[in-house]
Amino acid sequence: MNTNPSNARAARVALAALVATGLLSSADAEVPATKGCAPIETSGPNAPDQRPAFAGQTRACAERSNVAFDVVVLAKGLMQPWAVEPLPNGDLLVTEKPGRMRVVTAKGQMREPIAGLPAVDFGGQGGLLDVALSPGFASDHTVFWSYSERRQGGNATSVARGVLSAGRPRLTNVRVIFRALPVYNGDKHFGSRLAFGPDGMLYITLGDRSDKPMRPQAQQLDSHMGKILRIAPDGSVPRDNPFVGRDGARPEIWSLGHRNIQASAFDAQGRLWEVEHGTRGGDELNLIERGKNYGWARVAYGIEYSGQPIPDSVTARDGTQQPVYYWDPVIAPSGMQFYTGDAFPAWRGSVFIGGMKALSLVRLSLDGAKVKSEEHLLTDRGQRIRDVRQGPDGALYVVTDAANGELWKIAPRN
Ligand SMILES: [Ca+2]
Ligand SMILES: [Ca+2]
């Protein structure tokens, strides 16, 4: 905190100059996060009376990385693609929400849908969701996927695994290894992303099912809703999970208090991060720690989508984790990747996040566990970005959220 009065005065003068040039609105100048540089977001927040918990928690400095890249459209005509997962040979596995998984070759040839997947409950936000490769994929050819599954009385998110046959038209030895509970009859906030940790465990992100009667479950340990879960690849529960042995608690729970997580990834240091769909003005980037409470629905930034305040909620509360960063207005995040490749040295260490409402690929540069700056890429294309992954070639692969969805390769400019 800067307490030197002459420096503080200089900062105010600098902010006033930015406001005068139109680079910064006067409302933004009130937000301590801007630190005299202009953020990307120039419109007013949905919750103008809310303040970040620390400087830099929202509206970080806009940054242009000026990296030259080409966007190659590898495939078109994908029906609501939800996930892209690069295979070791350079081909890509793609899921489509109605229930199809298929391979698109590195050269952009679209293969027929893979047979052997169990039925999905397609509708609203439900359907075939994420896919992840087994850490031992090179030898076990095993993939894991999440989907909304029709159950008695409604539906819920499930996770299955299976073995891709050599020619890859079929999944064999298919087994459902996790079924979220309770079942609920709705079509929203299923999550979900799958990420394997350096510990070899599978981390599953879920949503709170959105409807107000379901929301309190994000805080309840007897429910999987609004949680991140940790299981072994065979579906068993690791004995060192934080709530194992606690009366009434579901033992798969790793963290709680989440709204709807459609983006998660491990960074190069092995830390788990997620970006969750928040309220209107409350999308969050969180660094996940074992057993911690991330607040929802008792702690949140933003307002209800109806425009009303969030009932019985505050922006900070003891015993809950603050987001590392939040967006007001929202970006509608889906898919994330920490960049570690050689193709784009300037981007190494950045985290890329799909922006659906933002109609862009969001890049954050980090300093430890703080956001240093924000960049929005691919804005000229005006597409909803649903997932982003790094290929073995260091290129970034992106799918767009549309009935006629596309798969793009982002590679260094030739
Ligand atoms: Ca994935
Ligand atoms: Ca939170």
Short mmCIF file of N, CA and C in Angstrom, two decimals, residues 72-237:
data_model
loop_
_atom_site.label_atom_id
_atom_site.label_comp_id
_atom_site.label_asym_id
_atom_site.label_seq_id
_atom_site.Cartn_x
_atom_site.Cartn_y
_atom_site.Cartn_z
N VAL A 72 -5.07 -21.50 -38.30
CA VAL A 72 -5.45 -22.45 -39.34
C VAL A 72 -6.77 -23.08 -38.92
N VAL A 73 -7.80 -22.98 -39.76
CA VAL A 73 -9.06 -23.64 -39.45
C VAL A 73 -8.92 -25.10 -39.87
N LEU A 74 -8.77 -25.98 -38.88
CA LEU A 74 -8.53 -27.40 -39.16
C LEU A 74 -9.82 -28.14 -39.50
N ALA A 75 -10.92 -27.75 -38.87
CA ALA A 75 -12.20 -28.44 -39.12
C ALA A 75 -13.35 -27.47 -38.91
N LYS A 76 -14.40 -27.68 -39.70
CA LYS A 76 -15.66 -26.94 -39.54
C LYS A 76 -16.77 -27.97 -39.41
N GLY A 77 -17.95 -27.50 -39.06
CA GLY A 77 -19.10 -28.41 -39.03
C GLY A 77 -19.14 -29.32 -37.82
N LEU A 78 -18.42 -28.95 -36.76
CA LEU A 78 -18.52 -29.70 -35.51
C LEU A 78 -19.74 -29.18 -34.76
N MET A 79 -20.56 -30.11 -34.23
CA MET A 79 -21.78 -29.71 -33.54
C MET A 79 -21.47 -29.41 -32.07
N GLN A 80 -21.47 -28.14 -31.71
CA GLN A 80 -21.20 -27.71 -30.33
C GLN A 80 -20.00 -28.45 -29.72
N PRO A 81 -18.84 -28.32 -30.34
CA PRO A 81 -17.66 -28.98 -29.75
C PRO A 81 -17.41 -28.42 -28.35
N TRP A 82 -17.04 -29.32 -27.42
CA TRP A 82 -16.90 -28.93 -26.01
C TRP A 82 -15.46 -29.06 -25.54
N ALA A 83 -14.73 -29.99 -26.12
CA ALA A 83 -13.35 -30.21 -25.66
C ALA A 83 -12.48 -30.60 -26.84
N VAL A 84 -11.22 -30.18 -26.78
CA VAL A 84 -10.21 -30.65 -27.72
C VAL A 84 -9.05 -31.17 -26.90
N GLU A 85 -8.55 -32.34 -27.27
CA GLU A 85 -7.45 -32.95 -26.52
C GLU A 85 -6.41 -33.47 -27.52
N PRO A 86 -5.24 -32.82 -27.58
CA PRO A 86 -4.21 -33.26 -28.52
C PRO A 86 -3.68 -34.65 -28.15
N LEU A 87 -3.52 -35.49 -29.16
CA LEU A 87 -2.94 -36.82 -28.97
C LEU A 87 -1.44 -36.75 -29.22
N PRO A 88 -0.68 -37.71 -28.68
CA PRO A 88 0.79 -37.64 -28.81
C PRO A 88 1.26 -37.59 -30.27
N ASN A 89 0.50 -38.14 -31.21
CA ASN A 89 0.94 -38.15 -32.61
C ASN A 89 0.54 -36.89 -33.37
N GLY A 90 -0.07 -35.92 -32.66
CA GLY A 90 -0.45 -34.66 -33.32
C GLY A 90 -1.89 -34.60 -33.76
N ASP A 91 -2.59 -35.74 -33.78
CA ASP A 91 -4.03 -35.71 -34.05
C ASP A 91 -4.76 -35.13 -32.84
N LEU A 92 -6.03 -34.81 -33.03
CA LEU A 92 -6.80 -34.18 -31.95
C LEU A 92 -8.06 -35.00 -31.66
N LEU A 93 -8.34 -35.21 -30.39
CA LEU A 93 -9.63 -35.79 -29.98
C LEU A 93 -10.57 -34.62 -29.72
N VAL A 94 -11.78 -34.71 -30.26
CA VAL A 94 -12.76 -33.63 -30.06
C VAL A 94 -14.06 -34.24 -29.56
N THR A 95 -14.67 -33.61 -28.55
CA THR A 95 -16.03 -34.02 -28.15
C THR A 95 -17.04 -33.03 -28.72
N GLU A 96 -18.20 -33.55 -29.05
CA GLU A 96 -19.34 -32.72 -29.45
C GLU A 96 -20.46 -32.97 -28.45
N LYS A 97 -21.09 -31.90 -28.01
CA LYS A 97 -22.04 -31.97 -26.90
C LYS A 97 -23.18 -32.98 -27.10
N PRO A 98 -23.71 -33.16 -28.31
CA PRO A 98 -24.80 -34.14 -28.46
C PRO A 98 -24.38 -35.58 -28.14
N GLY A 99 -23.07 -35.86 -27.98
CA GLY A 99 -22.68 -37.20 -27.54
C GLY A 99 -21.67 -37.87 -28.46
N ARG A 100 -21.01 -37.11 -29.30
CA ARG A 100 -20.02 -37.71 -30.20
C ARG A 100 -18.61 -37.33 -29.78
N MET A 101 -17.70 -38.30 -29.96
CA MET A 101 -16.26 -38.03 -29.81
C MET A 101 -15.63 -38.49 -31.11
N ARG A 102 -14.69 -37.72 -31.62
CA ARG A 102 -14.05 -38.13 -32.87
C ARG A 102 -12.63 -37.62 -32.93
N VAL A 103 -11.86 -38.19 -33.86
CA VAL A 103 -10.50 -37.74 -34.11
C VAL A 103 -10.51 -36.81 -35.32
N VAL A 104 -9.84 -35.67 -35.18
CA VAL A 104 -9.52 -34.84 -36.33
C VAL A 104 -8.01 -34.95 -36.50
N THR A 105 -7.56 -35.31 -37.68
CA THR A 105 -6.12 -35.53 -37.85
C THR A 105 -5.38 -34.19 -37.81
N ALA A 106 -4.07 -34.28 -37.62
CA ALA A 106 -3.23 -33.07 -37.55
C ALA A 106 -3.38 -32.23 -38.81
N LYS A 107 -3.72 -32.89 -39.93
CA LYS A 107 -3.88 -32.17 -41.19
C LYS A 107 -5.31 -31.67 -41.39
N GLY A 108 -6.20 -31.99 -40.44
CA GLY A 108 -7.56 -31.46 -40.52
C GLY A 108 -8.58 -32.40 -41.13
N GLN A 109 -8.25 -33.67 -41.25
CA GLN A 109 -9.23 -34.63 -41.76
C GLN A 109 -10.14 -35.09 -40.62
N MET A 110 -11.47 -34.94 -40.80
CA MET A 110 -12.41 -35.30 -39.74
C MET A 110 -12.79 -36.76 -39.88
N ARG A 111 -12.50 -37.55 -38.86
CA ARG A 111 -12.85 -38.97 -38.86
C ARG A 111 -14.28 -39.17 -38.37
N GLU A 112 -14.81 -40.37 -38.60
CA GLU A 112 -16.17 -40.69 -38.18
C GLU A 112 -16.24 -40.73 -36.64
N PRO A 113 -17.44 -40.55 -36.07
CA PRO A 113 -17.55 -40.61 -34.60
C PRO A 113 -17.07 -41.96 -34.06
N ILE A 114 -16.47 -41.91 -32.88
CA ILE A 114 -15.96 -43.11 -32.21
C ILE A 114 -17.14 -43.86 -31.59
N ALA A 115 -17.20 -45.17 -31.82
CA ALA A 115 -18.29 -45.98 -31.27
C ALA A 115 -17.97 -46.41 -29.84
N GLY A 116 -19.01 -46.74 -29.08
CA GLY A 116 -18.81 -47.35 -27.77
C GLY A 116 -19.05 -46.44 -26.59
N LEU A 117 -19.43 -45.16 -26.87
CA LEU A 117 -19.70 -44.26 -25.74
C LEU A 117 -21.10 -44.52 -25.20
N PRO A 118 -21.28 -44.47 -23.88
CA PRO A 118 -22.63 -44.56 -23.32
C PRO A 118 -23.43 -43.31 -23.70
N ALA A 119 -24.77 -43.43 -23.66
CA ALA A 119 -25.64 -42.31 -24.04
C ALA A 119 -25.44 -41.13 -23.10
N VAL A 120 -25.60 -39.92 -23.63
CA VAL A 120 -25.53 -38.72 -22.80
C VAL A 120 -26.92 -38.09 -22.75
N ASP A 121 -27.16 -37.28 -21.71
CA ASP A 121 -28.44 -36.57 -21.59
C ASP A 121 -28.23 -35.18 -22.18
N PHE A 122 -28.44 -35.09 -23.49
CA PHE A 122 -28.15 -33.86 -24.23
C PHE A 122 -29.30 -32.87 -24.08
N GLY A 123 -28.99 -31.64 -23.70
CA GLY A 123 -30.01 -30.60 -23.58
C GLY A 123 -29.54 -29.52 -22.64
N GLY A 124 -29.87 -28.26 -22.94
CA GLY A 124 -29.38 -27.16 -22.12
C GLY A 124 -27.87 -27.18 -22.11
N GLN A 125 -27.28 -27.17 -20.90
CA GLN A 125 -25.83 -27.21 -20.79
C GLN A 125 -25.30 -28.64 -20.68
N GLY A 126 -26.19 -29.62 -20.83
CA GLY A 126 -25.79 -31.01 -20.66
C GLY A 126 -25.47 -31.71 -21.96
N GLY A 127 -24.66 -32.76 -21.85
CA GLY A 127 -24.28 -33.55 -23.01
C GLY A 127 -22.90 -34.14 -22.76
N LEU A 128 -22.21 -34.47 -23.85
CA LEU A 128 -20.82 -34.93 -23.71
C LEU A 128 -19.96 -33.71 -23.44
N LEU A 129 -19.15 -33.76 -22.41
CA LEU A 129 -18.41 -32.58 -21.96
C LEU A 129 -16.92 -32.78 -22.20
N ASP A 130 -16.12 -32.96 -21.16
CA ASP A 130 -14.67 -32.96 -21.34
C ASP A 130 -14.12 -34.34 -21.68
N VAL A 131 -12.89 -34.34 -22.20
CA VAL A 131 -12.14 -35.59 -22.39
C VAL A 131 -10.71 -35.31 -21.97
N ALA A 132 -10.09 -36.31 -21.33
CA ALA A 132 -8.68 -36.20 -20.90
C ALA A 132 -7.98 -37.51 -21.21
N LEU A 133 -6.69 -37.41 -21.51
CA LEU A 133 -5.91 -38.63 -21.76
C LEU A 133 -5.35 -39.15 -20.44
N SER A 134 -5.29 -40.46 -20.34
CA SER A 134 -4.61 -41.08 -19.21
C SER A 134 -3.15 -40.61 -19.19
N PRO A 135 -2.57 -40.39 -17.99
CA PRO A 135 -1.15 -40.01 -17.94
C PRO A 135 -0.26 -41.07 -18.63
N GLY A 136 -0.75 -42.31 -18.70
CA GLY A 136 0.00 -43.37 -19.37
C GLY A 136 -0.55 -43.69 -20.75
N PHE A 137 -1.14 -42.67 -21.41
CA PHE A 137 -1.85 -42.91 -22.67
C PHE A 137 -0.97 -43.62 -23.72
N ALA A 138 0.32 -43.24 -23.78
CA ALA A 138 1.20 -43.81 -24.81
C ALA A 138 1.20 -45.33 -24.77
N SER A 139 1.03 -45.92 -23.58
CA SER A 139 1.01 -47.38 -23.50
C SER A 139 -0.38 -47.94 -23.19
N ASP A 140 -1.23 -47.20 -22.46
CA ASP A 140 -2.54 -47.81 -22.09
C ASP A 140 -3.70 -47.35 -22.98
N HIS A 141 -3.46 -46.33 -23.84
CA HIS A 141 -4.46 -45.85 -24.82
C HIS A 141 -5.81 -45.54 -24.15
N THR A 142 -5.76 -45.16 -22.87
CA THR A 142 -7.00 -44.95 -22.13
C THR A 142 -7.39 -43.48 -22.11
N VAL A 143 -8.68 -43.21 -22.32
CA VAL A 143 -9.20 -41.85 -22.22
C VAL A 143 -10.31 -41.81 -21.18
N PHE A 144 -10.51 -40.62 -20.62
CA PHE A 144 -11.53 -40.37 -19.60
C PHE A 144 -12.42 -39.25 -20.12
N TRP A 145 -13.71 -39.35 -19.90
CA TRP A 145 -14.58 -38.28 -20.34
C TRP A 145 -15.71 -38.05 -19.33
N SER A 146 -16.24 -36.83 -19.35
CA SER A 146 -17.34 -36.48 -18.45
C SER A 146 -18.57 -36.14 -19.29
N TYR A 147 -19.73 -36.35 -18.71
CA TYR A 147 -20.98 -36.14 -19.44
C TYR A 147 -22.13 -36.07 -18.46
N SER A 148 -23.23 -35.46 -18.93
CA SER A 148 -24.44 -35.49 -18.12
C SER A 148 -25.16 -36.79 -18.46
N GLU A 149 -25.51 -37.50 -17.42
CA GLU A 149 -26.10 -38.83 -17.57
C GLU A 149 -27.53 -38.83 -17.06
N ARG A 150 -28.44 -39.39 -17.86
CA ARG A 150 -29.83 -39.54 -17.40
C ARG A 150 -29.87 -40.59 -16.30
N ARG A 151 -30.47 -40.23 -15.19
CA ARG A 151 -30.63 -41.17 -14.07
C ARG A 151 -32.10 -41.14 -13.66
N GLN A 152 -32.46 -42.08 -12.81
CA GLN A 152 -33.83 -42.08 -12.31
C GLN A 152 -34.12 -40.78 -11.56
N GLY A 153 -35.12 -40.03 -12.02
CA GLY A 153 -35.50 -38.79 -11.34
C GLY A 153 -34.80 -37.55 -11.88
N GLY A 154 -33.92 -37.71 -12.86
CA GLY A 154 -33.25 -36.53 -13.40
C GLY A 154 -31.95 -36.88 -14.08
N ASN A 155 -30.91 -36.15 -13.72
CA ASN A 155 -29.61 -36.37 -14.36
C ASN A 155 -28.51 -35.87 -13.43
N ALA A 156 -27.28 -36.17 -13.79
CA ALA A 156 -26.12 -35.67 -13.05
C ALA A 156 -24.87 -35.97 -13.89
N THR A 157 -23.77 -35.35 -13.49
CA THR A 157 -22.51 -35.54 -14.21
C THR A 157 -21.89 -36.89 -13.85
N SER A 158 -21.40 -37.59 -14.85
CA SER A 158 -20.68 -38.84 -14.64
C SER A 158 -19.36 -38.80 -15.38
N VAL A 159 -18.45 -39.69 -14.96
CA VAL A 159 -17.15 -39.79 -15.63
C VAL A 159 -16.93 -41.25 -16.00
N ALA A 160 -16.53 -41.49 -17.25
CA ALA A 160 -16.26 -42.85 -17.71
C ALA A 160 -14.86 -42.92 -18.28
N ARG A 161 -14.37 -44.14 -18.40
CA ARG A 161 -13.07 -44.37 -19.04
C ARG A 161 -13.20 -45.50 -20.04
N GLY A 162 -12.32 -45.52 -21.01
CA GLY A 162 -12.32 -46.58 -22.01
C GLY A 162 -11.01 -46.57 -22.77
N VAL A 163 -10.80 -47.62 -23.55
CA VAL A 163 -9.55 -47.79 -24.29
C VAL A 163 -9.82 -47.53 -25.77
N LEU A 164 -9.05 -46.63 -26.35
CA LEU A 164 -9.18 -46.34 -27.78
C LEU A 164 -8.49 -47.46 -28.56
N SER A 165 -9.23 -48.07 -29.46
CA SER A 165 -8.64 -49.14 -30.26
C SER A 165 -7.64 -48.54 -31.24
N ALA A 166 -6.76 -49.39 -31.76
CA ALA A 166 -5.60 -48.91 -32.53
C ALA A 166 -6.00 -47.98 -33.67
N GLY A 167 -7.00 -48.36 -34.44
CA GLY A 167 -7.45 -47.51 -35.55
C GLY A 167 -8.32 -46.37 -35.05
N ARG A 168 -8.64 -46.39 -33.78
CA ARG A 168 -9.39 -45.38 -33.06
C ARG A 168 -10.83 -45.17 -33.51
N PRO A 169 -11.50 -46.17 -34.12
CA PRO A 169 -12.93 -45.90 -34.36
C PRO A 169 -13.79 -46.33 -33.18
N ARG A 170 -13.22 -46.95 -32.15
CA ARG A 170 -14.05 -47.55 -31.10
C ARG A 170 -13.38 -47.46 -29.73
N LEU A 171 -14.22 -47.27 -28.70
CA LEU A 171 -13.77 -47.36 -27.31
C LEU A 171 -14.18 -48.71 -26.76
N THR A 172 -13.24 -49.39 -26.13
CA THR A 172 -13.55 -50.68 -25.53
C THR A 172 -13.28 -50.62 -24.03
N ASN A 173 -13.69 -51.67 -23.32
CA ASN A 173 -13.54 -51.74 -21.85
C ASN A 173 -14.09 -50.48 -21.18
N VAL A 174 -15.23 -50.00 -21.69
CA VAL A 174 -15.82 -48.77 -21.16
C VAL A 174 -16.41 -49.04 -19.77
N ARG A 175 -16.10 -48.14 -18.85
CA ARG A 175 -16.56 -48.31 -17.47
C ARG A 175 -16.84 -46.93 -16.88
N VAL A 176 -18.01 -46.77 -16.26
CA VAL A 176 -18.31 -45.51 -15.54
C VAL A 176 -17.60 -45.59 -14.19
N ILE A 177 -16.72 -44.62 -13.93
CA ILE A 177 -15.93 -44.70 -12.68
C ILE A 177 -16.41 -43.70 -11.62
N PHE A 178 -17.29 -42.76 -12.02
CA PHE A 178 -17.79 -41.82 -11.02
C PHE A 178 -19.19 -41.35 -11.42
N ARG A 179 -20.10 -41.27 -10.45
CA ARG A 179 -21.43 -40.72 -10.66
C ARG A 179 -21.72 -39.69 -9.57
N ALA A 180 -21.86 -38.42 -10.00
CA ALA A 180 -22.13 -37.35 -9.04
C ALA A 180 -23.52 -37.51 -8.44
N LEU A 181 -23.64 -37.15 -7.17
CA LEU A 181 -24.91 -37.21 -6.44
C LEU A 181 -25.11 -35.92 -5.65
N PRO A 182 -26.34 -35.47 -5.44
CA PRO A 182 -27.57 -36.18 -5.81
C PRO A 182 -27.98 -35.91 -7.27
N VAL A 183 -28.92 -36.77 -7.72
CA VAL A 183 -29.56 -36.58 -9.02
C VAL A 183 -30.49 -35.38 -8.91
N TYR A 184 -30.58 -34.62 -9.99
CA TYR A 184 -31.47 -33.45 -10.00
C TYR A 184 -32.05 -33.31 -11.40
N ASN A 185 -33.29 -32.88 -11.47
CA ASN A 185 -33.93 -32.74 -12.77
C ASN A 185 -33.75 -31.31 -13.28
N GLY A 186 -32.64 -31.06 -13.96
CA GLY A 186 -32.34 -29.74 -14.50
C GLY A 186 -31.45 -29.86 -15.71
N ASP A 187 -31.12 -28.72 -16.32
CA ASP A 187 -30.27 -28.78 -17.52
C ASP A 187 -29.11 -27.79 -17.45
N LYS A 188 -28.74 -27.36 -16.24
CA LYS A 188 -27.67 -26.37 -16.12
C LYS A 188 -26.59 -26.80 -15.10
N HIS A 189 -25.42 -26.16 -15.26
CA HIS A 189 -24.29 -26.23 -14.32
C HIS A 189 -23.88 -27.67 -13.99
N PHE A 190 -23.53 -28.43 -15.02
CA PHE A 190 -22.96 -29.77 -14.85
C PHE A 190 -21.44 -29.72 -14.65
N GLY A 191 -20.81 -28.54 -14.74
CA GLY A 191 -19.36 -28.46 -14.90
C GLY A 191 -19.08 -28.71 -16.37
N SER A 192 -18.09 -29.46 -16.77
CA SER A 192 -17.06 -30.05 -15.94
C SER A 192 -15.79 -30.17 -16.77
N ARG A 193 -14.67 -30.11 -16.07
CA ARG A 193 -13.39 -30.42 -16.73
C ARG A 193 -12.69 -31.51 -15.94
N LEU A 194 -11.83 -32.23 -16.63
CA LEU A 194 -11.04 -33.30 -16.05
C LEU A 194 -9.57 -32.92 -16.18
N ALA A 195 -8.81 -33.08 -15.11
CA ALA A 195 -7.37 -32.81 -15.19
C ALA A 195 -6.65 -33.81 -14.29
N PHE A 196 -5.59 -34.41 -14.82
CA PHE A 196 -4.75 -35.29 -14.01
C PHE A 196 -3.66 -34.47 -13.33
N GLY A 197 -3.47 -34.71 -12.05
CA GLY A 197 -2.44 -34.01 -11.30
C GLY A 197 -1.11 -34.73 -11.41
N PRO A 198 -0.03 -34.08 -10.94
CA PRO A 198 1.27 -34.74 -10.91
C PRO A 198 1.27 -35.97 -9.99
N ASP A 199 0.24 -36.05 -9.13
CA ASP A 199 0.09 -37.21 -8.24
C ASP A 199 -0.60 -38.38 -8.92
N GLY A 200 -0.94 -38.23 -10.22
CA GLY A 200 -1.58 -39.31 -10.95
C GLY A 200 -3.07 -39.42 -10.69
N MET A 201 -3.62 -38.52 -9.87
CA MET A 201 -5.04 -38.56 -9.54
C MET A 201 -5.84 -37.72 -10.54
N LEU A 202 -7.12 -38.07 -10.67
CA LEU A 202 -8.02 -37.37 -11.58
C LEU A 202 -8.84 -36.35 -10.78
N TYR A 203 -8.75 -35.08 -11.18
CA TYR A 203 -9.50 -34.00 -10.55
C TYR A 203 -10.67 -33.64 -11.45
N ILE A 204 -11.87 -33.71 -10.89
CA ILE A 204 -13.12 -33.49 -11.63
C ILE A 204 -13.77 -32.22 -11.11
N THR A 205 -14.11 -31.29 -11.99
CA THR A 205 -14.79 -30.07 -11.54
C THR A 205 -16.28 -30.17 -11.86
N LEU A 206 -17.11 -29.75 -10.92
CA LEU A 206 -18.56 -29.82 -11.09
C LEU A 206 -19.20 -28.46 -10.87
N GLY A 207 -20.50 -28.37 -11.20
CA GLY A 207 -21.27 -27.16 -10.98
C GLY A 207 -22.30 -27.36 -9.87
N ASP A 208 -23.03 -26.28 -9.58
CA ASP A 208 -23.99 -26.31 -8.46
C ASP A 208 -25.42 -26.58 -8.91
N ARG A 209 -25.64 -26.83 -10.22
CA ARG A 209 -26.94 -27.09 -10.85
C ARG A 209 -27.80 -25.84 -10.94
N SER A 210 -27.25 -24.69 -10.57
CA SER A 210 -27.80 -23.37 -10.89
C SER A 210 -29.06 -22.94 -10.15
N ASP A 211 -30.06 -23.80 -10.08
CA ASP A 211 -31.34 -23.37 -9.51
C ASP A 211 -31.19 -23.07 -8.02
N LYS A 212 -31.94 -22.06 -7.55
CA LYS A 212 -31.74 -21.59 -6.18
C LYS A 212 -31.87 -22.67 -5.11
N PRO A 213 -32.84 -23.61 -5.24
CA PRO A 213 -32.92 -24.64 -4.19
C PRO A 213 -31.67 -25.53 -4.12
N MET A 214 -30.91 -25.62 -5.22
CA MET A 214 -29.72 -26.48 -5.24
C MET A 214 -28.48 -25.77 -4.71
N ARG A 215 -28.47 -24.45 -4.78
CA ARG A 215 -27.26 -23.69 -4.47
C ARG A 215 -26.61 -23.98 -3.13
N PRO A 216 -27.40 -24.11 -2.06
CA PRO A 216 -26.76 -24.33 -0.75
C PRO A 216 -25.87 -25.58 -0.73
N GLN A 217 -26.13 -26.51 -1.66
CA GLN A 217 -25.34 -27.75 -1.67
C GLN A 217 -23.87 -27.51 -1.97
N ALA A 218 -23.54 -26.38 -2.60
CA ALA A 218 -22.12 -26.08 -2.87
C ALA A 218 -21.33 -25.99 -1.56
N GLN A 219 -22.06 -25.70 -0.43
CA GLN A 219 -21.42 -25.60 0.88
C GLN A 219 -21.57 -26.88 1.71
N GLN A 220 -22.31 -27.87 1.17
CA GLN A 220 -22.61 -29.07 1.96
C GLN A 220 -21.69 -30.22 1.56
N LEU A 221 -21.09 -30.83 2.57
CA LEU A 221 -20.15 -31.92 2.29
C LEU A 221 -20.85 -33.24 1.96
N ASP A 222 -22.19 -33.29 2.11
CA ASP A 222 -22.90 -34.53 1.76
C ASP A 222 -23.34 -34.53 0.29
N SER A 223 -22.92 -33.51 -0.47
CA SER A 223 -23.29 -33.39 -1.87
C SER A 223 -22.05 -33.17 -2.73
N HIS A 224 -22.05 -33.71 -3.96
CA HIS A 224 -20.95 -33.45 -4.89
C HIS A 224 -21.11 -32.12 -5.63
N MET A 225 -22.26 -31.47 -5.48
CA MET A 225 -22.54 -30.28 -6.28
C MET A 225 -21.64 -29.11 -5.84
N GLY A 226 -21.15 -28.36 -6.84
CA GLY A 226 -20.32 -27.19 -6.53
C GLY A 226 -18.99 -27.56 -5.90
N LYS A 227 -18.39 -28.68 -6.35
CA LYS A 227 -17.14 -29.16 -5.74
C LYS A 227 -16.09 -29.44 -6.81
N ILE A 228 -14.84 -29.54 -6.35
CA ILE A 228 -13.81 -30.23 -7.12
C ILE A 228 -13.57 -31.55 -6.40
N LEU A 229 -13.49 -32.63 -7.19
CA LEU A 229 -13.36 -33.97 -6.63
C LEU A 229 -12.03 -34.56 -7.06
N ARG A 230 -11.53 -35.47 -6.25
CA ARG A 230 -10.27 -36.14 -6.57
C ARG A 230 -10.46 -37.64 -6.39
N ILE A 231 -10.23 -38.37 -7.50
CA ILE A 231 -10.35 -39.82 -7.45
C ILE A 231 -9.14 -40.45 -8.14
N ALA A 232 -8.94 -41.72 -7.87
CA ALA A 232 -7.90 -42.47 -8.58
C ALA A 232 -8.44 -42.84 -9.96
N PRO A 233 -7.55 -43.14 -10.92
CA PRO A 233 -8.01 -43.45 -12.28
C PRO A 233 -8.93 -44.68 -12.35
N ASP A 234 -8.90 -45.53 -11.32
CA ASP A 234 -9.82 -46.68 -11.33
C ASP A 234 -11.15 -46.35 -10.65
N GLY A 235 -11.32 -45.09 -10.21
CA GLY A 235 -12.57 -44.66 -9.59
C GLY A 235 -12.56 -44.75 -8.07
N SER A 236 -11.52 -45.34 -7.51
CA SER A 236 -11.48 -45.46 -6.04
C SER A 236 -11.11 -44.11 -5.41
N VAL A 237 -11.40 -44.01 -4.12
CA VAL A 237 -11.16 -42.75 -3.41
C VAL A 237 -9.81 -42.81 -2.70
#
